[in-house]
Amino acid sequence: MTSPVAALAPVTSPAALASVTSPAALASVTSPVAALAPVTTYRCTSAFVDGELTGPVDIRCADGLVVAVGPAVGEFDELLPGMVLPGFADAHSHLFHRGLRGRTHGDSAGVGSFWTWRDTMYSLADRLTPATFHALAVAVYTEMVCAGFTAVGEFHYLHHAPGGGRYDDPNAMGLAAAQAADEVGIGLTLLDVAYLAGGFDRPLNLSQQRFTDGTAAGWAARVATLPDALPIGEYAPIRAGAAIHSVRAVPVADLPVVARFAQSSGMPLHVHLSEQLAENEAALAATGRTPTQLLDDAGALSDRTAAVHATHLTSHDIKLLGAARSSIVICPTTEADLADGLPRAAQLRVAGAMLALGGDQHVITDPFAQARGLEYGERLATGVRGTFSPEALLEAATAASHRSIGSSSGRIAVGAPADFVAVRTESARTAGSVGLQLLMSASAADVAVVVVGGVVQARDGVHVRLGDPGALLANAIREAWST
């Protein structure tokens, strides 16, 4: 059922929750949302509200926002099981890499690496069309929503036709992903990637020709048209962002061009940074500087910058990223899968950088696995447990990841986007877990209900409009490889 917003109190803190005990008191303070807006009330036994675990509590939503959080009193529309958490964000996605899952482990004969994996990735990239890319995006984003992700940063460089030909619409591939996100009901930041070279003083190879606009100015001219072309987003915002693929793929002279464009456009700026030792070695050989120093010299480091991976950094690199208050998007499951190495996450946090999380190649689609991976990586590197508390892991997986892609979501509070996830607390995995230590035991299979923009998008692993993500994925991946 729905009720007028005028009957709601915008109560947000646990202390305030305790002070409001009756419907009359609840009605004494009103939300700024229009009084006649339809409201949906979700009742939660337990919820993480404004930084604290509390409950029972009602979350009331209208016009895609949380308009009130208060005691569980009166009528409600839906009872959410288990523990309700803010919606997760995947701050670094390559959606088409999902087509590689389970296909890159058989032929390495003990000498496999990121670079051998990349050959298989290019084989898939060469095949995709706007139609097959759209179908794959629908399937991948459906899997993500069902797993508890409510927003994604798509690191997008499949701009043009295979071999470098041009589509009639130069943004055809990016718009295919944006349309898919809108259909699925997931927030999207389309991080449009500048990709101009095959390495330091190396030309693009044939597979990379579809990634490039030829020049930094050509890239900027195309991306400037993107915001107005994107769908508005029925359930969550669809926005544009900017990206530098890496310092090996954007010549040193062009780095400031991309950085200035992102700054003047108010876009977040993402960049692959020092994922591989080979990148560092090539940068030092060609320029005498580390990749991080190159970005800093180009004016590309700021609090709107997100450095992805940041695996192999010097102490000076860490200081530069911390001083800029940049985000560091760590992708634990992909970094393990590709044998990248372990980032110095705790040192980055101490230096002042903000830690976020990404799924990257979608080797697994599970926000809990990504969050645990951050802590587990630190344990493996240091021999110390508990560097990142469950609260810190939740912050990285929600609010920090959302901020890194320009989203204001990631918290349950009045005025925030109404994006949240109900996680079962009595499954074979989660039974007995205490409080937010649920993050160390749960999996995507424990996600019971996913709400985006105040509307239920998925229940128990099935999308409410699109159905079983497994069937969508099987069909889309088969079509992608057969093209």
mmCIF file with all atom_site columns, N, CA and C in Angstrom, residues 309-371:
data_model
loop_
_atom_site.group_PDB
_atom_site.id
_atom_site.type_symbol
_atom_site.label_atom_id
_atom_site.label_alt_id
_atom_site.label_comp_id
_atom_site.label_asym_id
_atom_site.label_entity_id
_atom_site.label_seq_id
_atom_site.pdbx_PDB_ins_code
_atom_site.Cartn_x
_atom_site.Cartn_y
_atom_site.Cartn_z
_atom_site.occupancy
_atom_site.B_iso_or_equiv
_atom_site.pdbx_formal_charge
_atom_site.auth_seq_id
_atom_site.auth_comp_id
_atom_site.auth_asym_id
_atom_site.auth_atom_id
_atom_site.pdbx_PDB_model_num
ATOM 1   N N  . HIS A 1 309 ? 43.476 -1.049  -9.672  1.00 0.00 ? 309 HIS A N  1
ATOM 2   C CA . HIS A 1 309 ? 44.490 -2.048  -9.330  1.00 0.00 ? 309 HIS A CA 1
ATOM 3   C C  . HIS A 1 309 ? 45.582 -1.428  -8.461  1.00 0.00 ? 309 HIS A C  1
ATOM 4   N N  . ALA A 1 310 ? 46.403 -0.530  -9.021  1.00 0.00 ? 310 ALA A N  1
ATOM 5   C CA . ALA A 1 310 ? 47.481 0.106   -8.239  1.00 0.00 ? 310 ALA A CA 1
ATOM 6   C C  . ALA A 1 310 ? 48.275 -0.948  -7.472  1.00 0.00 ? 310 ALA A C  1
ATOM 7   N N  . THR A 1 311 ? 48.636 -2.002  -8.162  1.00 0.00 ? 311 THR A N  1
ATOM 8   C CA . THR A 1 311 ? 49.216 -3.175  -7.507  1.00 0.00 ? 311 THR A CA 1
ATOM 9   C C  . THR A 1 311 ? 50.690 -2.996  -7.181  1.00 0.00 ? 311 THR A C  1
ATOM 10  N N  . HIS A 1 312 ? 51.451 -2.475  -8.118  1.00 0.00 ? 312 HIS A N  1
ATOM 11  C CA . HIS A 1 312 ? 52.910 -2.428  -7.967  1.00 0.00 ? 312 HIS A CA 1
ATOM 12  C C  . HIS A 1 312 ? 53.359 -0.970  -7.864  1.00 0.00 ? 312 HIS A C  1
ATOM 13  N N  . LEU A 1 313 ? 53.286 -0.436  -6.658  1.00 0.00 ? 313 LEU A N  1
ATOM 14  C CA . LEU A 1 313 ? 53.572 0.976   -6.419  1.00 0.00 ? 313 LEU A CA 1
ATOM 15  C C  . LEU A 1 313 ? 54.827 1.147   -5.579  1.00 0.00 ? 313 LEU A C  1
ATOM 16  N N  . THR A 1 314 ? 55.524 2.237   -5.811  1.00 0.00 ? 314 THR A N  1
ATOM 17  C CA . THR A 1 314 ? 56.605 2.637   -4.921  1.00 0.00 ? 314 THR A CA 1
ATOM 18  C C  . THR A 1 314 ? 56.008 3.405   -3.737  1.00 0.00 ? 314 THR A C  1
ATOM 19  N N  . SER A 1 315 ? 56.816 3.614   -2.718  1.00 0.00 ? 315 SER A N  1
ATOM 20  C CA . SER A 1 315 ? 56.345 4.404   -1.578  1.00 0.00 ? 315 SER A CA 1
ATOM 21  C C  . SER A 1 315 ? 56.001 5.824   -2.004  1.00 0.00 ? 315 SER A C  1
ATOM 22  N N  . HIS A 1 316 ? 56.758 6.366   -2.949  1.00 0.00 ? 316 HIS A N  1
ATOM 23  C CA . HIS A 1 316 ? 56.454 7.717   -3.442  1.00 0.00 ? 316 HIS A CA 1
ATOM 24  C C  . HIS A 1 316 ? 55.135 7.726   -4.210  1.00 0.00 ? 316 HIS A C  1
ATOM 25  N N  . ASP A 1 317 ? 54.870 6.685   -4.991  1.00 0.00 ? 317 ASP A N  1
ATOM 26  C CA . ASP A 1 317 ? 53.584 6.579   -5.683  1.00 0.00 ? 317 ASP A CA 1
ATOM 27  C C  . ASP A 1 317 ? 52.438 6.634   -4.683  1.00 0.00 ? 317 ASP A C  1
ATOM 28  N N  . ILE A 1 318 ? 52.576 5.884   -3.602  1.00 0.00 ? 318 ILE A N  1
ATOM 29  C CA . ILE A 1 318 ? 51.521 5.834   -2.585  1.00 0.00 ? 318 ILE A CA 1
ATOM 30  C C  . ILE A 1 318 ? 51.303 7.217   -1.980  1.00 0.00 ? 318 ILE A C  1
ATOM 31  N N  . LYS A 1 319 ? 52.374 7.945   -1.725  1.00 0.00 ? 319 LYS A N  1
ATOM 32  C CA . LYS A 1 319 ? 52.244 9.299   -1.181  1.00 0.00 ? 319 LYS A CA 1
ATOM 33  C C  . LYS A 1 319 ? 51.502 10.219  -2.148  1.00 0.00 ? 319 LYS A C  1
ATOM 34  N N  . LEU A 1 320 ? 51.806 10.107  -3.438  1.00 0.00 ? 320 LEU A N  1
ATOM 35  C CA . LEU A 1 320 ? 51.141 10.952  -4.431  1.00 0.00 ? 320 LEU A CA 1
ATOM 36  C C  . LEU A 1 320 ? 49.647 10.668  -4.480  1.00 0.00 ? 320 LEU A C  1
ATOM 37  N N  . LEU A 1 321 ? 49.277 9.406   -4.501  1.00 0.00 ? 321 LEU A N  1
ATOM 38  C CA . LEU A 1 321 ? 47.860 9.040   -4.568  1.00 0.00 ? 321 LEU A CA 1
ATOM 39  C C  . LEU A 1 321 ? 47.134 9.445   -3.293  1.00 0.00 ? 321 LEU A C  1
ATOM 40  N N  . GLY A 1 322 ? 47.781 9.274   -2.154  1.00 0.00 ? 322 GLY A N  1
ATOM 41  C CA . GLY A 1 322 ? 47.165 9.672   -0.898  1.00 0.00 ? 322 GLY A CA 1
ATOM 42  C C  . GLY A 1 322 ? 46.998 11.174  -0.790  1.00 0.00 ? 322 GLY A C  1
ATOM 43  N N  . ALA A 1 323 ? 48.014 11.920  -1.197  1.00 0.00 ? 323 ALA A N  1
ATOM 44  C CA . ALA A 1 323 ? 47.934 13.379  -1.130  1.00 0.00 ? 323 ALA A CA 1
ATOM 45  C C  . ALA A 1 323 ? 46.826 13.923  -2.013  1.00 0.00 ? 323 ALA A C  1
ATOM 46  N N  . ALA A 1 324 ? 46.568 13.248  -3.136  1.00 0.00 ? 324 ALA A N  1
ATOM 47  C CA . ALA A 1 324 ? 45.503 13.676  -4.050  1.00 0.00 ? 324 ALA A CA 1
ATOM 48  C C  . ALA A 1 324 ? 44.128 13.227  -3.582  1.00 0.00 ? 324 ALA A C  1
ATOM 49  N N  . ARG A 1 325 ? 44.074 12.386  -2.547  1.00 0.00 ? 325 ARG A N  1
ATOM 50  C CA . ARG A 1 325 ? 42.820 11.793  -2.058  1.00 0.00 ? 325 ARG A CA 1
ATOM 51  C C  . ARG A 1 325 ? 42.105 11.016  -3.171  1.00 0.00 ? 325 ARG A C  1
ATOM 52  N N  . SER A 1 326 ? 42.901 10.384  -4.015  1.00 0.00 ? 326 SER A N  1
ATOM 53  C CA . SER A 1 326 ? 42.322 9.593   -5.103  1.00 0.00 ? 326 SER A CA 1
ATOM 54  C C  . SER A 1 326 ? 41.706 8.309   -4.564  1.00 0.00 ? 326 SER A C  1
ATOM 55  N N  . SER A 1 327 ? 40.777 7.755   -5.330  1.00 0.00 ? 327 SER A N  1
ATOM 56  C CA . SER A 1 327 ? 40.237 6.432   -5.029  1.00 0.00 ? 327 SER A CA 1
ATOM 57  C C  . SER A 1 327 ? 41.175 5.374   -5.593  1.00 0.00 ? 327 SER A C  1
ATOM 58  N N  . ILE A 1 328 ? 41.241 4.244   -4.909  1.00 0.00 ? 328 ILE A N  1
ATOM 59  C CA . ILE A 1 328 ? 41.979 3.080   -5.396  1.00 0.00 ? 328 ILE A CA 1
ATOM 60  C C  . ILE A 1 328 ? 40.965 1.960   -5.549  1.00 0.00 ? 328 ILE A C  1
ATOM 61  N N  . VAL A 1 329 ? 40.718 1.548   -6.775  1.00 0.00 ? 329 VAL A N  1
ATOM 62  C CA . VAL A 1 329 ? 39.733 0.494   -7.020  1.00 0.00 ? 329 VAL A CA 1
ATOM 63  C C  . VAL A 1 329 ? 40.475 -0.838  -7.099  1.00 0.00 ? 329 VAL A C  1
ATOM 64  N N  . ILE A 1 330 ? 40.378 -1.586  -6.028  1.00 0.00 ? 330 ILE A N  1
ATOM 65  C CA . ILE A 1 330 ? 41.017 -2.898  -5.959  1.00 0.00 ? 330 ILE A CA 1
ATOM 66  C C  . ILE A 1 330 ? 40.016 -3.942  -6.442  1.00 0.00 ? 330 ILE A C  1
ATOM 67  N N  . CYS A 1 331 ? 40.499 -4.891  -7.218  1.00 0.00 ? 331 CYS A N  1
ATOM 68  C CA . CYS A 1 331 ? 39.646 -5.913  -7.835  1.00 0.00 ? 331 CYS A CA 1
ATOM 69  C C  . CYS A 1 331 ? 40.159 -7.287  -7.411  1.00 0.00 ? 331 CYS A C  1
ATOM 70  N N  . PRO A 1 332 ? 39.872 -7.717  -6.187  1.00 0.00 ? 332 PRO A N  1
ATOM 71  C CA . PRO A 1 332 ? 40.557 -8.881  -5.614  1.00 0.00 ? 332 PRO A CA 1
ATOM 72  C C  . PRO A 1 332 ? 40.411 -10.171 -6.405  1.00 0.00 ? 332 PRO A C  1
ATOM 73  N N  . THR A 1 333 ? 39.211 -10.471 -6.890  1.00 0.00 ? 333 THR A N  1
ATOM 74  C CA . THR A 1 333 ? 39.050 -11.763 -7.560  1.00 0.00 ? 333 THR A CA 1
ATOM 75  C C  . THR A 1 333 ? 39.737 -11.776 -8.919  1.00 0.00 ? 333 THR A C  1
ATOM 76  N N  . THR A 1 334 ? 39.707 -10.670 -9.626  1.00 0.00 ? 334 THR A N  1
ATOM 77  C CA . THR A 1 334 ? 40.413 -10.608 -10.911 1.00 0.00 ? 334 THR A CA 1
ATOM 78  C C  . THR A 1 334 ? 41.922 -10.588 -10.707 1.00 0.00 ? 334 THR A C  1
ATOM 79  N N  . GLU A 1 335 ? 42.389 -9.839  -9.730  1.00 0.00 ? 335 GLU A N  1
ATOM 80  C CA . GLU A 1 335 ? 43.831 -9.780  -9.489  1.00 0.00 ? 335 GLU A CA 1
ATOM 81  C C  . GLU A 1 335 ? 44.387 -11.142 -9.094  1.00 0.00 ? 335 GLU A C  1
ATOM 82  N N  . ALA A 1 336 ? 43.583 -11.932 -8.381  1.00 0.00 ? 336 ALA A N  1
ATOM 83  C CA . ALA A 1 336 ? 43.992 -13.301 -8.073  1.00 0.00 ? 336 ALA A CA 1
ATOM 84  C C  . ALA A 1 336 ? 43.953 -14.171 -9.318  1.00 0.00 ? 336 ALA A C  1
ATOM 85  N N  . ASP A 1 337 ? 42.892 -14.028 -10.113 1.00 0.00 ? 337 ASP A N  1
ATOM 86  C CA . ASP A 1 337 ? 42.733 -14.849 -11.311 1.00 0.00 ? 337 ASP A CA 1
ATOM 87  C C  . ASP A 1 337 ? 43.855 -14.605 -12.313 1.00 0.00 ? 337 ASP A C  1
ATOM 88  N N  . LEU A 1 338 ? 44.278 -13.360 -12.453 1.00 0.00 ? 338 LEU A N  1
ATOM 89  C CA . LEU A 1 338 ? 45.292 -13.008 -13.448 1.00 0.00 ? 338 LEU A CA 1
ATOM 90  C C  . LEU A 1 338 ? 46.714 -13.014 -12.891 1.00 0.00 ? 338 LEU A C  1
ATOM 91  N N  . ALA A 1 339 ? 46.854 -13.440 -11.634 1.00 0.00 ? 339 ALA A N  1
ATOM 92  C CA . ALA A 1 339 ? 48.182 -13.505 -11.013 1.00 0.00 ? 339 ALA A CA 1
ATOM 93  C C  . ALA A 1 339 ? 48.864 -12.144 -11.009 1.00 0.00 ? 339 ALA A C  1
ATOM 94  N N  . ASP A 1 340 ? 48.087 -11.089 -10.748 1.00 0.00 ? 340 ASP A N  1
ATOM 95  C CA . ASP A 1 340 ? 48.629 -9.730  -10.772 1.00 0.00 ? 340 ASP A CA 1
ATOM 96  C C  . ASP A 1 340 ? 49.555 -9.454  -9.592  1.00 0.00 ? 340 ASP A C  1
ATOM 97  N N  . GLY A 1 341 ? 49.182 -9.954  -8.417  1.00 0.00 ? 341 GLY A N  1
ATOM 98  C CA . GLY A 1 341 ? 49.900 -9.621  -7.196  1.00 0.00 ? 341 GLY A CA 1
ATOM 99  C C  . GLY A 1 341 ? 48.962 -8.970  -6.203  1.00 0.00 ? 341 GLY A C  1
ATOM 100 N N  . LEU A 1 342 ? 49.501 -8.576  -5.049  1.00 0.00 ? 342 LEU A N  1
ATOM 101 C CA . LEU A 1 342 ? 48.698 -7.995  -3.977  1.00 0.00 ? 342 LEU A CA 1
ATOM 102 C C  . LEU A 1 342 ? 49.021 -6.514  -3.820  1.00 0.00 ? 342 LEU A C  1
ATOM 103 N N  . PRO A 1 343 ? 48.004 -5.648  -3.832  1.00 0.00 ? 343 PRO A N  1
ATOM 104 C CA . PRO A 1 343 ? 48.252 -4.217  -3.629  1.00 0.00 ? 343 PRO A CA 1
ATOM 105 C C  . PRO A 1 343 ? 48.590 -3.920  -2.175  1.00 0.00 ? 343 PRO A C  1
ATOM 106 N N  . ARG A 1 344 ? 49.190 -2.774  -1.948  1.00 0.00 ? 344 ARG A N  1
ATOM 107 C CA . ARG A 1 344 ? 49.533 -2.332  -0.589  1.00 0.00 ? 344 ARG A CA 1
ATOM 108 C C  . ARG A 1 344 ? 48.358 -1.509  -0.054  1.00 0.00 ? 344 ARG A C  1
ATOM 109 N N  . ALA A 1 345 ? 47.248 -2.200  0.157   1.00 0.00 ? 345 ALA A N  1
ATOM 110 C CA . ALA A 1 345 ? 45.983 -1.522  0.438   1.00 0.00 ? 345 ALA A CA 1
ATOM 111 C C  . ALA A 1 345 ? 46.025 -0.734  1.737   1.00 0.00 ? 345 ALA A C  1
ATOM 112 N N  . ALA A 1 346 ? 46.534 -1.330  2.797   1.00 0.00 ? 346 ALA A N  1
ATOM 113 C CA . ALA A 1 346 ? 46.545 -0.637  4.080   1.00 0.00 ? 346 ALA A CA 1
ATOM 114 C C  . ALA A 1 346 ? 47.412 0.615   4.018   1.00 0.00 ? 346 ALA A C  1
ATOM 115 N N  . GLN A 1 347 ? 48.543 0.543   3.346   1.00 0.00 ? 347 GLN A N  1
ATOM 116 C CA . GLN A 1 347 ? 49.410 1.717   3.222   1.00 0.00 ? 347 GLN A CA 1
ATOM 117 C C  . GLN A 1 347 ? 48.736 2.817   2.408   1.00 0.00 ? 347 GLN A C  1
ATOM 118 N N  . LEU A 1 348 ? 47.993 2.438   1.393   1.00 0.00 ? 348 LEU A N  1
ATOM 119 C CA . LEU A 1 348 ? 47.258 3.422   0.605   1.00 0.00 ? 348 LEU A CA 1
ATOM 120 C C  . LEU A 1 348 ? 46.206 4.121   1.455   1.00 0.00 ? 348 LEU A C  1
ATOM 121 N N  . ARG A 1 349 ? 45.509 3.345   2.287   1.00 0.00 ? 349 ARG A N  1
ATOM 122 C CA . ARG A 1 349 ? 44.492 3.950   3.152   1.00 0.00 ? 349 ARG A CA 1
ATOM 123 C C  . ARG A 1 349 ? 45.133 4.920   4.138   1.00 0.00 ? 349 ARG A C  1
ATOM 124 N N  . VAL A 1 350 ? 46.225 4.521   4.756   1.00 0.00 ? 350 VAL A N  1
ATOM 125 C CA . VAL A 1 350 ? 46.904 5.388   5.717   1.00 0.00 ? 350 VAL A CA 1
ATOM 126 C C  . VAL A 1 350 ? 47.387 6.673   5.047   1.00 0.00 ? 350 VAL A C  1
ATOM 127 N N  . ALA A 1 351 ? 47.802 6.564   3.792   1.00 0.00 ? 351 ALA A N  1
ATOM 128 C CA . ALA A 1 351 ? 48.298 7.738   3.063   1.00 0.00 ? 351 ALA A CA 1
ATOM 129 C C  . ALA A 1 351 ? 47.195 8.723   2.718   1.00 0.00 ? 351 ALA A C  1
ATOM 130 N N  . GLY A 1 352 ? 45.939 8.286   2.770   1.00 0.00 ? 352 GLY A N  1
ATOM 131 C CA . GLY A 1 352 ? 44.825 9.188   2.488   1.00 0.00 ? 352 GLY A CA 1
ATOM 132 C C  . GLY A 1 352 ? 43.981 8.823   1.297   1.00 0.00 ? 352 GLY A C  1
ATOM 133 N N  . ALA A 1 353 ? 44.325 7.740   0.605   1.00 0.00 ? 353 ALA A N  1
ATOM 134 C CA . ALA A 1 353 ? 43.514 7.297   -0.528  1.00 0.00 ? 353 ALA A CA 1
ATOM 135 C C  . ALA A 1 353 ? 42.248 6.610   -0.028  1.00 0.00 ? 353 ALA A C  1
ATOM 136 N N  . MET A 1 354 ? 41.219 6.609   -0.858  1.00 0.00 ? 354 MET A N  1
ATOM 137 C CA . MET A 1 354 ? 39.949 5.966   -0.528  1.00 0.00 ? 354 MET A CA 1
ATOM 138 C C  . MET A 1 354 ? 39.871 4.632   -1.256  1.00 0.00 ? 354 MET A C  1
ATOM 139 N N  . LEU A 1 355 ? 39.630 3.559   -0.527  1.00 0.00 ? 355 LEU A N  1
ATOM 140 C CA . LEU A 1 355 ? 39.598 2.228   -1.120  1.00 0.00 ? 355 LEU A CA 1
ATOM 141 C C  . LEU A 1 355 ? 38.196 1.881   -1.598  1.00 0.00 ? 355 LEU A C  1
ATOM 142 N N  . ALA A 1 356 ? 38.112 1.454   -2.855  1.00 0.00 ? 356 ALA A N  1
ATOM 143 C CA . ALA A 1 356 ? 36.865 0.999   -3.462  1.00 0.00 ? 356 ALA A CA 1
ATOM 144 C C  . ALA A 1 356 ? 37.113 -0.380  -4.063  1.00 0.00 ? 356 ALA A C  1
ATOM 145 N N  . LEU A 1 357 ? 36.044 -0.987  -4.584  1.00 0.00 ? 357 LEU A N  1
ATOM 146 C CA . LEU A 1 357 ? 36.137 -2.365  -5.068  1.00 0.00 ? 357 LEU A CA 1
ATOM 147 C C  . LEU A 1 357 ? 35.513 -2.515  -6.446  1.00 0.00 ? 357 LEU A C  1
ATOM 148 N N  . GLY A 1 358 ? 36.109 -3.401  -7.248  1.00 0.00 ? 358 GLY A N  1
ATOM 149 C CA . GLY A 1 358 ? 35.576 -3.686  -8.575  1.00 0.00 ? 358 GLY A CA 1
ATOM 150 C C  . GLY A 1 358 ? 35.633 -5.164  -8.891  1.00 0.00 ? 358 GLY A C  1
ATOM 151 N N  . GLY A 1 359 ? 34.754 -5.590  -9.789  1.00 0.00 ? 359 GLY A N  1
ATOM 152 C CA . GLY A 1 359 ? 34.719 -6.983  -10.224 1.00 0.00 ? 359 GLY A CA 1
ATOM 153 C C  . GLY A 1 359 ? 35.541 -7.229  -11.466 1.00 0.00 ? 359 GLY A C  1
ATOM 154 N N  . ASP A 1 360 ? 35.865 -6.165  -12.214 1.00 0.00 ? 360 ASP A N  1
ATOM 155 C CA . ASP A 1 360 ? 36.735 -6.217  -13.379 1.00 0.00 ? 360 ASP A CA 1
ATOM 156 C C  . ASP A 1 360 ? 36.241 -7.222  -14.415 1.00 0.00 ? 360 ASP A C  1
ATOM 157 N N  . GLN A 1 361 ? 36.880 -8.386  -14.523 1.00 0.00 ? 361 GLN A N  1
ATOM 158 C CA . GLN A 1 361 ? 36.538 -9.320  -15.591 1.00 0.00 ? 361 GLN A CA 1
ATOM 159 C C  . GLN A 1 361 ? 35.397 -10.265 -15.213 1.00 0.00 ? 361 GLN A C  1
ATOM 160 N N  . HIS A 1 362 ? 34.784 -10.056 -14.051 1.00 0.00 ? 362 HIS A N  1
ATOM 161 C CA . HIS A 1 362 ? 33.618 -10.858 -13.653 1.00 0.00 ? 362 HIS A CA 1
ATOM 162 C C  . HIS A 1 362 ? 33.954 -12.341 -13.573 1.00 0.00 ? 362 HIS A C  1
ATOM 163 N N  . VAL A 1 363 ? 35.146 -12.638 -13.069 1.00 0.00 ? 363 VAL A N  1
ATOM 164 C CA . VAL A 1 363 ? 35.481 -14.038 -12.833 1.00 0.00 ? 363 VAL A CA 1
ATOM 165 C C  . VAL A 1 363 ? 34.542 -14.629 -11.791 1.00 0.00 ? 363 VAL A C  1
ATOM 166 N N  . ILE A 1 364 ? 34.013 -13.772 -10.931 1.00 0.00 ? 364 ILE A N  1
ATOM 167 C CA . ILE A 1 364 ? 32.938 -14.127 -10.013 1.00 0.00 ? 364 ILE A CA 1
ATOM 168 C C  . ILE A 1 364 ? 32.133 -12.860 -9.784  1.00 0.00 ? 364 ILE A C  1
ATOM 169 N N  . THR A 1 365 ? 30.821 -12.992 -9.718  1.00 0.00 ? 365 THR A N  1
ATOM 170 C CA . THR A 1 365 ? 29.955 -11.830 -9.499  1.00 0.00 ? 365 THR A CA 1
ATOM 171 C C  . THR A 1 365 ? 29.379 -11.940 -8.101  1.00 0.00 ? 365 THR A C  1
ATOM 172 N N  . ASP A 1 366 ? 30.075 -11.332 -7.147  1.00 0.00 ? 366 ASP A N  1
ATOM 173 C CA . ASP A 1 366 ? 29.720 -11.512 -5.740  1.00 0.00 ? 366 ASP A CA 1
ATOM 174 C C  . ASP A 1 366 ? 30.339 -10.382 -4.929  1.00 0.00 ? 366 ASP A C  1
ATOM 175 N N  . PRO A 1 367 ? 29.537 -9.445  -4.422  1.00 0.00 ? 367 PRO A N  1
ATOM 176 C CA . PRO A 1 367 ? 30.105 -8.327  -3.671  1.00 0.00 ? 367 PRO A CA 1
ATOM 177 C C  . PRO A 1 367 ? 30.770 -8.753  -2.371  1.00 0.00 ? 367 PRO A C  1
ATOM 178 N N  . PHE A 1 368 ? 30.304 -9.844  -1.786  1.00 0.00 ? 368 PHE A N  1
ATOM 179 C CA . PHE A 1 368 ? 30.903 -10.319 -0.537  1.00 0.00 ? 368 PHE A CA 1
ATOM 180 C C  . PHE A 1 368 ? 32.295 -10.896 -0.792  1.00 0.00 ? 368 PHE A C  1
ATOM 181 N N  . ALA A 1 369 ? 32.452 -11.604 -1.904  1.00 0.00 ? 369 ALA A N  1
ATOM 182 C CA . ALA A 1 369 ? 33.767 -12.140 -2.261  1.00 0.00 ? 369 ALA A CA 1
ATOM 183 C C  . ALA A 1 369 ? 34.762 -11.016 -2.512  1.00 0.00 ? 369 ALA A C  1
ATOM 184 N N  . GLN A 1 370 ? 34.305 -9.931  -3.149  1.00 0.00 ? 370 GLN A N  1
ATOM 185 C CA . GLN A 1 370 ? 35.203 -8.794  -3.382  1.00 0.00 ? 370 GLN A CA 1
ATOM 186 C C  . GLN A 1 370 ? 35.605 -8.152  -2.054  1.00 0.00 ? 370 GLN A C  1
ATOM 187 N N  . ALA A 1 371 ? 34.636 -7.967  -1.166  1.00 0.00 ? 371 ALA A N  1
ATOM 188 C CA . ALA A 1 371 ? 34.929 -7.328  0.119   1.00 0.00 ? 371 ALA A CA 1
ATOM 189 C C  . ALA A 1 371 ? 35.878 -8.186  0.948   1.00 0.00 ? 371 ALA A C  1
#
